[in-house]
mmCIF file of N, CA and C in Angstrom:
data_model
loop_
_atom_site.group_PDB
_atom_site.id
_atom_site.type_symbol
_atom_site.label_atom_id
_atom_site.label_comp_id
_atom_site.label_asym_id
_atom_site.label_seq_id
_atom_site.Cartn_x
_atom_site.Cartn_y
_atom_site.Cartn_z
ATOM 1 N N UNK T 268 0.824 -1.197 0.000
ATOM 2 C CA UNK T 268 0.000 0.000 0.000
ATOM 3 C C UNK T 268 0.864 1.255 0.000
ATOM 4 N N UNK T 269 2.374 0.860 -0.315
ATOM 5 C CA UNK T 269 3.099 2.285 -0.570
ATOM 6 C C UNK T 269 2.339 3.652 -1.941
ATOM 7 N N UNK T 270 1.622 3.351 -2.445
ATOM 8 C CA UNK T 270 1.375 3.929 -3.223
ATOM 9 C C UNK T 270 0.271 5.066 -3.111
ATOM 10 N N UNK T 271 -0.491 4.721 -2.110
ATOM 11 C CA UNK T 271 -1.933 4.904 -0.821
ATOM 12 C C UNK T 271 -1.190 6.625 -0.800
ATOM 13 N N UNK T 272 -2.044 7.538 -0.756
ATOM 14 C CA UNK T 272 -1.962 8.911 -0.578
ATOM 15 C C UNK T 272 -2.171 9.065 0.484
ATOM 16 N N UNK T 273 -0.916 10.058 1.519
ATOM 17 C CA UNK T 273 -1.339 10.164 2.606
ATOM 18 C C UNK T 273 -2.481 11.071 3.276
ATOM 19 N N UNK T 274 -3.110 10.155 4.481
ATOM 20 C CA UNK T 274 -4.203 10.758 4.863
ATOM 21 C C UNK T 274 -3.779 11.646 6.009
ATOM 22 N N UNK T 275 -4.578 13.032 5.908
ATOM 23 C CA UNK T 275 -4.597 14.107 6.966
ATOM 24 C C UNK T 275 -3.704 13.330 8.116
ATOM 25 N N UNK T 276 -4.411 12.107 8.958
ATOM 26 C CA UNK T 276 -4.193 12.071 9.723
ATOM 27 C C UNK T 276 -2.361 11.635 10.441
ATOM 28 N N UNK T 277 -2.080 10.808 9.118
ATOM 29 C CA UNK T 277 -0.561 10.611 9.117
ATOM 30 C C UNK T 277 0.324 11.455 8.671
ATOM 31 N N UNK T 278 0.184 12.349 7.752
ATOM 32 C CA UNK T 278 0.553 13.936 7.478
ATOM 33 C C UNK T 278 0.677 13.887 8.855
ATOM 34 N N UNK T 279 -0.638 14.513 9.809
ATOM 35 C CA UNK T 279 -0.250 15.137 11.381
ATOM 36 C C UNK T 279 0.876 14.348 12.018
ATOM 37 N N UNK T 280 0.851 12.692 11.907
ATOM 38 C CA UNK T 280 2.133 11.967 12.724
ATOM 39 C C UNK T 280 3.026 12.278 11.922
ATOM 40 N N UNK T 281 3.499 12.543 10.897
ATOM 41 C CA UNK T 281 5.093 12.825 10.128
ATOM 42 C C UNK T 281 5.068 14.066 10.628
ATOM 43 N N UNK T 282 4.044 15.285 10.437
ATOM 44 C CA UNK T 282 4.629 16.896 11.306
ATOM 45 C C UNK T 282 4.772 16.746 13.074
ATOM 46 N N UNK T 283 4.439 15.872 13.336
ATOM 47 C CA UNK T 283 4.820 15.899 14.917
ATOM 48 C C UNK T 283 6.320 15.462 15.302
ATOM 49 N N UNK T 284 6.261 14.399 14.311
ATOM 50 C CA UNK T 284 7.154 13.447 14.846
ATOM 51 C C UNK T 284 8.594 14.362 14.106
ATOM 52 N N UNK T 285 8.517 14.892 12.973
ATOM 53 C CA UNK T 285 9.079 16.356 12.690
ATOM 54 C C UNK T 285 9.187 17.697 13.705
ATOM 55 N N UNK T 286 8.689 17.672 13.969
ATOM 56 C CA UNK T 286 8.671 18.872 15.246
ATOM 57 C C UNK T 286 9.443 18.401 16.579
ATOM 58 N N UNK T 287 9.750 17.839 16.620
ATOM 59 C CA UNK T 287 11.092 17.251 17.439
ATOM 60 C C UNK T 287 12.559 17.459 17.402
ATOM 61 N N UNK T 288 13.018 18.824 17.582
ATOM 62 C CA UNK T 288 14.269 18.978 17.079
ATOM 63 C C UNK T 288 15.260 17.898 16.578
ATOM 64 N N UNK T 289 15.366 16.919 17.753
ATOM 65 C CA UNK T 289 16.313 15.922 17.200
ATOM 66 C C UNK T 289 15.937 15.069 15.673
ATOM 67 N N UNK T 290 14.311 15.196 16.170
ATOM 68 C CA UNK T 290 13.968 14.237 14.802
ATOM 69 C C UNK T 290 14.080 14.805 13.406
ATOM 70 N N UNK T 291 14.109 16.196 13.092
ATOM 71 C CA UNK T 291 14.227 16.964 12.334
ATOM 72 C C UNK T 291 16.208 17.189 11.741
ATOM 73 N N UNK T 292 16.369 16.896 12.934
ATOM 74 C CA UNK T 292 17.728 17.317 12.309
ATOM 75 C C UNK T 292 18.350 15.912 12.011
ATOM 76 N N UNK T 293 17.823 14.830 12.765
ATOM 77 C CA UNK T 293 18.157 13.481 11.569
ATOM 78 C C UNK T 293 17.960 13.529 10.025
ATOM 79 N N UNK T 294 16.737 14.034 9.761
ATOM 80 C CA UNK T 294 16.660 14.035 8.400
ATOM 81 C C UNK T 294 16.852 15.467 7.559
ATOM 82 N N UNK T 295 17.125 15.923 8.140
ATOM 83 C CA UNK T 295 17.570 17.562 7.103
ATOM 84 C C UNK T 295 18.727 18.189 8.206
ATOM 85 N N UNK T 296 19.664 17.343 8.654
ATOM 86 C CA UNK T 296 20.291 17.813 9.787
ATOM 87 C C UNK T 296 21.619 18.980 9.110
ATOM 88 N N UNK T 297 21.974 20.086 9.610
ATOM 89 C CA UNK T 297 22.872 21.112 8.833
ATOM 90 C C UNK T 297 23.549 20.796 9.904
ATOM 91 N N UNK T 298 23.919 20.028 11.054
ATOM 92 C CA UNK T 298 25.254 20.161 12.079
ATOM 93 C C UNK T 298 26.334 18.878 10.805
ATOM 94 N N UNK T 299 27.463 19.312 11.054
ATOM 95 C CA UNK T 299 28.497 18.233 9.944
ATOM 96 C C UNK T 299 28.969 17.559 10.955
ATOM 97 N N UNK T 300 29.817 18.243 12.630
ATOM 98 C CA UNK T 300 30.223 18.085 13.589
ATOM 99 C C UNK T 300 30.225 16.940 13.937
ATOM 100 N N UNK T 301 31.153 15.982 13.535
ATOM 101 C CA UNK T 301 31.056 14.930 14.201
ATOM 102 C C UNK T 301 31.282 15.134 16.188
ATOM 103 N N UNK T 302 30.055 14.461 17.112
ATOM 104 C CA UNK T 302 30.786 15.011 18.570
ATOM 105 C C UNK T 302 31.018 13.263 19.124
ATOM 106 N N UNK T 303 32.100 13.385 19.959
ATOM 107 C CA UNK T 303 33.305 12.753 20.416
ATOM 108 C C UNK T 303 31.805 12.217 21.288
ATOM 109 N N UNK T 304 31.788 10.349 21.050
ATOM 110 C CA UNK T 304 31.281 9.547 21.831
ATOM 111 C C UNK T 304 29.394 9.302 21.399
ATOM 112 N N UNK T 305 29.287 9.804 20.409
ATOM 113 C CA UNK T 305 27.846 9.629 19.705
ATOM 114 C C UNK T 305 28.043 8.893 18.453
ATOM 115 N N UNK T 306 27.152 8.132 18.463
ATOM 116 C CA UNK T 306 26.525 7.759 16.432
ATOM 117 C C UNK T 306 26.638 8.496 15.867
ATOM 118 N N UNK T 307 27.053 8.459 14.779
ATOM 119 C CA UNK T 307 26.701 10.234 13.650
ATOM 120 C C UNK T 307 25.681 9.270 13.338
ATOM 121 N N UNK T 308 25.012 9.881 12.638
ATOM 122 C CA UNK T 308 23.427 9.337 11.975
ATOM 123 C C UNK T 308 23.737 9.840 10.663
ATOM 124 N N UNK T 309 23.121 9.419 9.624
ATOM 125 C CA UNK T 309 22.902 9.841 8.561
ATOM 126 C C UNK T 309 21.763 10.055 7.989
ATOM 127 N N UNK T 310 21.058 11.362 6.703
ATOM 128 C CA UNK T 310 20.075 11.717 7.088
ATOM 129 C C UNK T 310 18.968 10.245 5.898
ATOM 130 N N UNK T 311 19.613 9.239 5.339
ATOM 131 C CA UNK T 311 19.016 7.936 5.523
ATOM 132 C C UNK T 311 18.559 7.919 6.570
ATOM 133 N N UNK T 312 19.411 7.523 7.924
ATOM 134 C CA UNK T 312 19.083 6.973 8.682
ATOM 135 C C UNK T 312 18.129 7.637 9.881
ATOM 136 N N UNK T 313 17.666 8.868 9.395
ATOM 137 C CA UNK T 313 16.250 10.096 10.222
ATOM 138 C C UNK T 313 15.255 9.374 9.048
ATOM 139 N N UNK T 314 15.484 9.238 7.568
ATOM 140 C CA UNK T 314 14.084 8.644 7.120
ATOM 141 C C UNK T 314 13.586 7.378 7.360
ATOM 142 N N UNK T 315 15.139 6.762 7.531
ATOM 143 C CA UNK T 315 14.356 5.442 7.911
ATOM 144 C C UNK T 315 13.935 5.649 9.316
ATOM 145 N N UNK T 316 14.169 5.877 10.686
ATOM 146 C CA UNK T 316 13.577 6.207 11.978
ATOM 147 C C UNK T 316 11.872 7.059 11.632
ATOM 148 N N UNK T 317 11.950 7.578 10.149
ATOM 149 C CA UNK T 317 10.519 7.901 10.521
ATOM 150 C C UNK T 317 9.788 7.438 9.589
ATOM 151 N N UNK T 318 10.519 6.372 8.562
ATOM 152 C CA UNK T 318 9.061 5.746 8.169
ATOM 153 C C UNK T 318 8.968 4.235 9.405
ATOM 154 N N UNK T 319 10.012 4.251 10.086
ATOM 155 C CA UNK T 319 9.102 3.002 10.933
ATOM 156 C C UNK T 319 8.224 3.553 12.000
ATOM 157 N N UNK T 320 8.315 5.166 12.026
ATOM 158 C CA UNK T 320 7.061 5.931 13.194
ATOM 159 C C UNK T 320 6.249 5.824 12.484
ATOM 160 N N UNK T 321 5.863 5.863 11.532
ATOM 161 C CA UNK T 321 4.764 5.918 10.559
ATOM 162 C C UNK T 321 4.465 5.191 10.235
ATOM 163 N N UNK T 322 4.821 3.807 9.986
ATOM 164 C CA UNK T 322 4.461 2.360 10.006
ATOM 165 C C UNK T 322 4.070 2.255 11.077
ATOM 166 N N UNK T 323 4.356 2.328 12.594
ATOM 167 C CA UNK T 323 4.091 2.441 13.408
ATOM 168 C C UNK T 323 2.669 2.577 13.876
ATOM 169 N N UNK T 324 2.272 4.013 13.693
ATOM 170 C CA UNK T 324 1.793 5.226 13.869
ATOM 171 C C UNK T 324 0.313 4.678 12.901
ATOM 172 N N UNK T 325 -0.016 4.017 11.880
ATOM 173 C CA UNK T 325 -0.764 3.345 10.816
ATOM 174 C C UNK T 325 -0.624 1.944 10.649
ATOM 175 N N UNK T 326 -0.251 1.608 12.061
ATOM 176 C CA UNK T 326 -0.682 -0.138 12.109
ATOM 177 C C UNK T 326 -0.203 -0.574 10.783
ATOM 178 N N UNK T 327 0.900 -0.526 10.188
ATOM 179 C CA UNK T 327 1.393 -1.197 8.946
ATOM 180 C C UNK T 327 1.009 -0.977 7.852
ATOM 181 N N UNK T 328 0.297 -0.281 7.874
ATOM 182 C CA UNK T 328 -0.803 0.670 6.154
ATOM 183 C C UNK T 328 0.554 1.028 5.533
ATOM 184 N N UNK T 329 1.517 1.785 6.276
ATOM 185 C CA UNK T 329 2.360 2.232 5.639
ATOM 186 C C UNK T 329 3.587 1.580 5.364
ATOM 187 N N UNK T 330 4.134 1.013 4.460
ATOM 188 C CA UNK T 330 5.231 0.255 4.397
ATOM 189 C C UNK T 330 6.160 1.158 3.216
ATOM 190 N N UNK T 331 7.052 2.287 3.491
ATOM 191 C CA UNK T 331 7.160 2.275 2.703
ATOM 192 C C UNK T 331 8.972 2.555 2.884
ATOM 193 N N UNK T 332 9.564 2.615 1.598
ATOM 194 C CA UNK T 332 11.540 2.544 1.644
ATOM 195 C C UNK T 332 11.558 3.995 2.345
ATOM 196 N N UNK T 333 12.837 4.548 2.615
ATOM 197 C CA UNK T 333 13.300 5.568 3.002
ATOM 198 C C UNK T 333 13.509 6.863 2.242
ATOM 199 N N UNK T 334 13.724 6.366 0.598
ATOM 200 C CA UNK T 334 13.953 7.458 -0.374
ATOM 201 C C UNK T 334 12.102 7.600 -0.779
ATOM 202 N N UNK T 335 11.456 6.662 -1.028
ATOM 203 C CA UNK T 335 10.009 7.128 -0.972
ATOM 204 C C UNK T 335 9.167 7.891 0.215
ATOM 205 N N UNK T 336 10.146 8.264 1.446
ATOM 206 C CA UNK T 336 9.440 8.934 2.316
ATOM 207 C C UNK T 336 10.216 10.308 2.196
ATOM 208 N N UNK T 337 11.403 10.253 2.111
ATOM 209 C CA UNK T 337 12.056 11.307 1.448
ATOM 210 C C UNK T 337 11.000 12.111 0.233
ATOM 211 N N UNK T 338 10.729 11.590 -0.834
ATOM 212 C CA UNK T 338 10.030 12.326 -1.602
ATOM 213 C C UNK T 338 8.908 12.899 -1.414
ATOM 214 N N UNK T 339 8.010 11.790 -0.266
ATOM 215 C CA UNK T 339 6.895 12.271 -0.219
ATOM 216 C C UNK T 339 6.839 13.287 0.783
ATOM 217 N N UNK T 340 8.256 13.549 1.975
ATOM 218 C CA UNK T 340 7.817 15.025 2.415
ATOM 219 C C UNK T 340 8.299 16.269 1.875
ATOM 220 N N UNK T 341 9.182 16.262 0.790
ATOM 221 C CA UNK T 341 9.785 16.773 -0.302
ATOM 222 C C UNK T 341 8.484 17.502 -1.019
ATOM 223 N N UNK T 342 7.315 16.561 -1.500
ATOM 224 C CA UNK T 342 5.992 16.652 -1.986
ATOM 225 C C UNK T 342 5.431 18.239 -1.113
ATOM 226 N N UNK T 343 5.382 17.397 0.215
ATOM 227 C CA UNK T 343 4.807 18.259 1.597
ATOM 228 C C UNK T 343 4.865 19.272 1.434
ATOM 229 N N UNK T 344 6.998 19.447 1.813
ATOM 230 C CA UNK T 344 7.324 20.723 1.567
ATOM 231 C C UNK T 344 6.797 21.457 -0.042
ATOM 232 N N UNK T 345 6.672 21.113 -0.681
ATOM 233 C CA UNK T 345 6.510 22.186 -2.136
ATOM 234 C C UNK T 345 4.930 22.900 -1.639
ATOM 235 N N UNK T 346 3.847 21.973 -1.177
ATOM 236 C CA UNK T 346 2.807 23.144 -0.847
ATOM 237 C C UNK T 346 2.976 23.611 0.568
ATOM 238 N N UNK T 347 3.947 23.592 0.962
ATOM 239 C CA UNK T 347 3.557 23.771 2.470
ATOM 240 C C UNK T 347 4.556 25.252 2.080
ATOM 241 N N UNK T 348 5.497 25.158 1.166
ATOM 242 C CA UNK T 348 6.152 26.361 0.511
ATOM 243 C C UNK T 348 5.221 26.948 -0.489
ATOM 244 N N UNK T 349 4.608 26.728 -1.018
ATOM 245 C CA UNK T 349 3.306 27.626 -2.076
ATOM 246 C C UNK T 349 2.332 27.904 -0.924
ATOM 247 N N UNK T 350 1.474 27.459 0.160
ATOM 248 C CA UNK T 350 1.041 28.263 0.672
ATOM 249 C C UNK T 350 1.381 29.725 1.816
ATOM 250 N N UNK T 351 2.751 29.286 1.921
ATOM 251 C CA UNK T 351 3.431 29.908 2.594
ATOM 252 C C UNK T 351 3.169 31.374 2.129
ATOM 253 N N UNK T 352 4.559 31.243 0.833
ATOM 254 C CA UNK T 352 4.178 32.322 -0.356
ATOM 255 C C UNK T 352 2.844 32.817 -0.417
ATOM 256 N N UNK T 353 1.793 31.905 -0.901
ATOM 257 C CA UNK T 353 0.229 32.633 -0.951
ATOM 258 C C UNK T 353 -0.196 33.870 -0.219
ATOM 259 N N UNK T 354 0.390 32.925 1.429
ATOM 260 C CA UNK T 354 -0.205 34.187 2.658
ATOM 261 C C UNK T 354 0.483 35.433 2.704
ATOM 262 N N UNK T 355 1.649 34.976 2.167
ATOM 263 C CA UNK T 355 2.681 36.495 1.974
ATOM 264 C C UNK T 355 2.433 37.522 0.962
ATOM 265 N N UNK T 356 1.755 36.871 0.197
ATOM 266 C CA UNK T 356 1.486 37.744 -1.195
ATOM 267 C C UNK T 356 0.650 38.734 -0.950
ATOM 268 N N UNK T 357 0.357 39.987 -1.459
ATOM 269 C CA UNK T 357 -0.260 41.243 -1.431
ATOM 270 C C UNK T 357 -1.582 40.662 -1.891
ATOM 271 N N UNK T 358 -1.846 39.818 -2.594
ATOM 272 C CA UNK T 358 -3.405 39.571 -3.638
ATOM 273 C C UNK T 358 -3.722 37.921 -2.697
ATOM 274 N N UNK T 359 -3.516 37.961 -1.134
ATOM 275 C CA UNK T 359 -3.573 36.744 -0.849
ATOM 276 C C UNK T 359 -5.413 36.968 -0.118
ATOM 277 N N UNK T 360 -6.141 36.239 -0.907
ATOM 278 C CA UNK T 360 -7.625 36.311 0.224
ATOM 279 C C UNK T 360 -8.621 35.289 -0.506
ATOM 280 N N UNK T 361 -9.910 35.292 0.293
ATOM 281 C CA UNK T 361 -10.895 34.585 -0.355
ATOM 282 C C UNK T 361 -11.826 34.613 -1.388
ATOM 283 N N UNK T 362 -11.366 33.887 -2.385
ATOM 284 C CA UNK T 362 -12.655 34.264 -4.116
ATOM 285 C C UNK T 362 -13.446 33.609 -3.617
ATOM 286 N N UNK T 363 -14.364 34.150 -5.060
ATOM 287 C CA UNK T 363 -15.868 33.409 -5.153
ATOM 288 C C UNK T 363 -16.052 31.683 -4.960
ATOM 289 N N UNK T 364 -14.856 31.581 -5.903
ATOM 290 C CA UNK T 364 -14.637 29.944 -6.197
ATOM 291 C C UNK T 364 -14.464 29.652 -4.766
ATOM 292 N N UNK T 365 -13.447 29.955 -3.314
ATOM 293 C CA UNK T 365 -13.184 29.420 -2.464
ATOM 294 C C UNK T 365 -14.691 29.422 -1.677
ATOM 295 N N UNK T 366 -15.504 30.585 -1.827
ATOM 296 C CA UNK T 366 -16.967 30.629 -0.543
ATOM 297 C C UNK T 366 -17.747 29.603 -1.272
ATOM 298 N N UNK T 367 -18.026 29.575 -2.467
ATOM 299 C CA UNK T 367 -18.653 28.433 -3.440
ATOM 300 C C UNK T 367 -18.037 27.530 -2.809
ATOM 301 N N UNK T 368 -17.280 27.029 -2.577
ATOM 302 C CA UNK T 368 -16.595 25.340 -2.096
ATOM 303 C C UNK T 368 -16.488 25.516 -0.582
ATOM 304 N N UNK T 369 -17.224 26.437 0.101
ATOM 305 C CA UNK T 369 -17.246 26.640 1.560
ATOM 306 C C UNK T 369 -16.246 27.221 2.209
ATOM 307 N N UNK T 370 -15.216 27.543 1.914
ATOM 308 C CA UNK T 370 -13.988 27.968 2.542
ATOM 309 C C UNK T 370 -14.266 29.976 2.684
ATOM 310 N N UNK T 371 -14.296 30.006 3.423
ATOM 311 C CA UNK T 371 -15.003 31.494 4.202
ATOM 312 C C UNK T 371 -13.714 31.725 5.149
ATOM 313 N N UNK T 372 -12.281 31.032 5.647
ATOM 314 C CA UNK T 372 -11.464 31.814 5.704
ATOM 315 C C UNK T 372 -10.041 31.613 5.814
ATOM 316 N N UNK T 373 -8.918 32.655 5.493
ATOM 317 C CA UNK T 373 -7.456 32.698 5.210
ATOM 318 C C UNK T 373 -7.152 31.440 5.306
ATOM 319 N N UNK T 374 -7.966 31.025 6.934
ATOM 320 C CA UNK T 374 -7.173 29.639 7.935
ATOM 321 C C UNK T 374 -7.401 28.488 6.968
ATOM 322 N N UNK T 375 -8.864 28.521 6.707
ATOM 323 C CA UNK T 375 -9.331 27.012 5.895
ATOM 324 C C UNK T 375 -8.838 27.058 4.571
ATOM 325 N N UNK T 376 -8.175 28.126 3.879
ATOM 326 C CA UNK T 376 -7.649 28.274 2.470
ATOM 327 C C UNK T 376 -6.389 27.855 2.554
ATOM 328 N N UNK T 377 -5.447 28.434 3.526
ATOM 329 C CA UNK T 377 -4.338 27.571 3.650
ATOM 330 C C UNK T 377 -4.562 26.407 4.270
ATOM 331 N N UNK T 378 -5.335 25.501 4.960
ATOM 332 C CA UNK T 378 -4.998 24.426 5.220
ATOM 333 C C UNK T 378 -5.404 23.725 4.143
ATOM 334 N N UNK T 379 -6.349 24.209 2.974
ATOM 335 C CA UNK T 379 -6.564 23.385 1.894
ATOM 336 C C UNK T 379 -5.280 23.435 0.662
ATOM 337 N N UNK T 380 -4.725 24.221 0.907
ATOM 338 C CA UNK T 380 -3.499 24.048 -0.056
ATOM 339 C C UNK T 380 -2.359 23.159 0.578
ATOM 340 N N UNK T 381 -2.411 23.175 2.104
ATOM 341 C CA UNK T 381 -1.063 22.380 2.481
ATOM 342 C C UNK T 381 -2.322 21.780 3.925
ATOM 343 N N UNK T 382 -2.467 20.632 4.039
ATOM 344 C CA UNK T 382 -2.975 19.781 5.569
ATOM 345 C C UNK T 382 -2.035 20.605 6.614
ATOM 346 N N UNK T 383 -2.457 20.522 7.667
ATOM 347 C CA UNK T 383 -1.516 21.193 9.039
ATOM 348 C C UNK T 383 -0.864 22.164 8.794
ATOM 349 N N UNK T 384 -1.255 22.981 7.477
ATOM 350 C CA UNK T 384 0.105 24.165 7.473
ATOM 351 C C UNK T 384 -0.359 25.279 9.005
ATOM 352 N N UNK T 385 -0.667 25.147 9.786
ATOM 353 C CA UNK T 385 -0.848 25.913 10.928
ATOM 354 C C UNK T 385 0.418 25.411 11.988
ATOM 355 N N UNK T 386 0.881 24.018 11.721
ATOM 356 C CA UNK T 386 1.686 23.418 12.297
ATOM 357 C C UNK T 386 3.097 24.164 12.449
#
């Protein structure tokens, strides 16, 4: 079921389990520093630690390699960076098209371009 689009709710376990300094800097880590008496980790080895949270985390729904979890928060990041931009933009607000599809405000417009972008 690697192929399965992730749902809201495992999005939220990959941004949590992301929001963990240490866990974050396993996989996008900018320290080079090797320090005297630790593992160095490699940032493989932060994707693989979080696709087995996420296997975890989805009772085994999720099975997926390390470079396919790599991409898919790679994915994340690109709207979680376009809505970013959006809110920054001078022409950023709610059209017709968004109140037509119910979305009445900023909050629910960005979370429809990126899940948890409040995160």
């Amino acid at each position: 079921m690697s192929k399965a689009h992730f749902m809201k709710e495992y999005l939220l376990a990959l941004v949590l389990w992301l929001e963990h300094p240490p866990n974050f800097e396993k996989c996008f880590g900018m320290a080079k520093k090797t320090v005297v008496g630790q593992k160095q980790f490699s940032k493989s080895d932060g994707f693989r630690d979080l696709v087995a949270a996420l296997k975890k985390s989805s009772k085994g729904r999720f099975d997926l390699k390390p470079q396919q979890m790599k991409d898919r928060i790679q994915t994340y990041r690109a709207r979680y960076l376009k809505a970013k931009a959006y809110e920054a933009s001078t022409g950023a607000g709610i059209t017709a098209e968004d109140e037509a599809a119910g979305v009445n405000t900023m909050v629910q417009k960005l979370e429809n371009m990126c899940p948890w972008y409040a995160k």
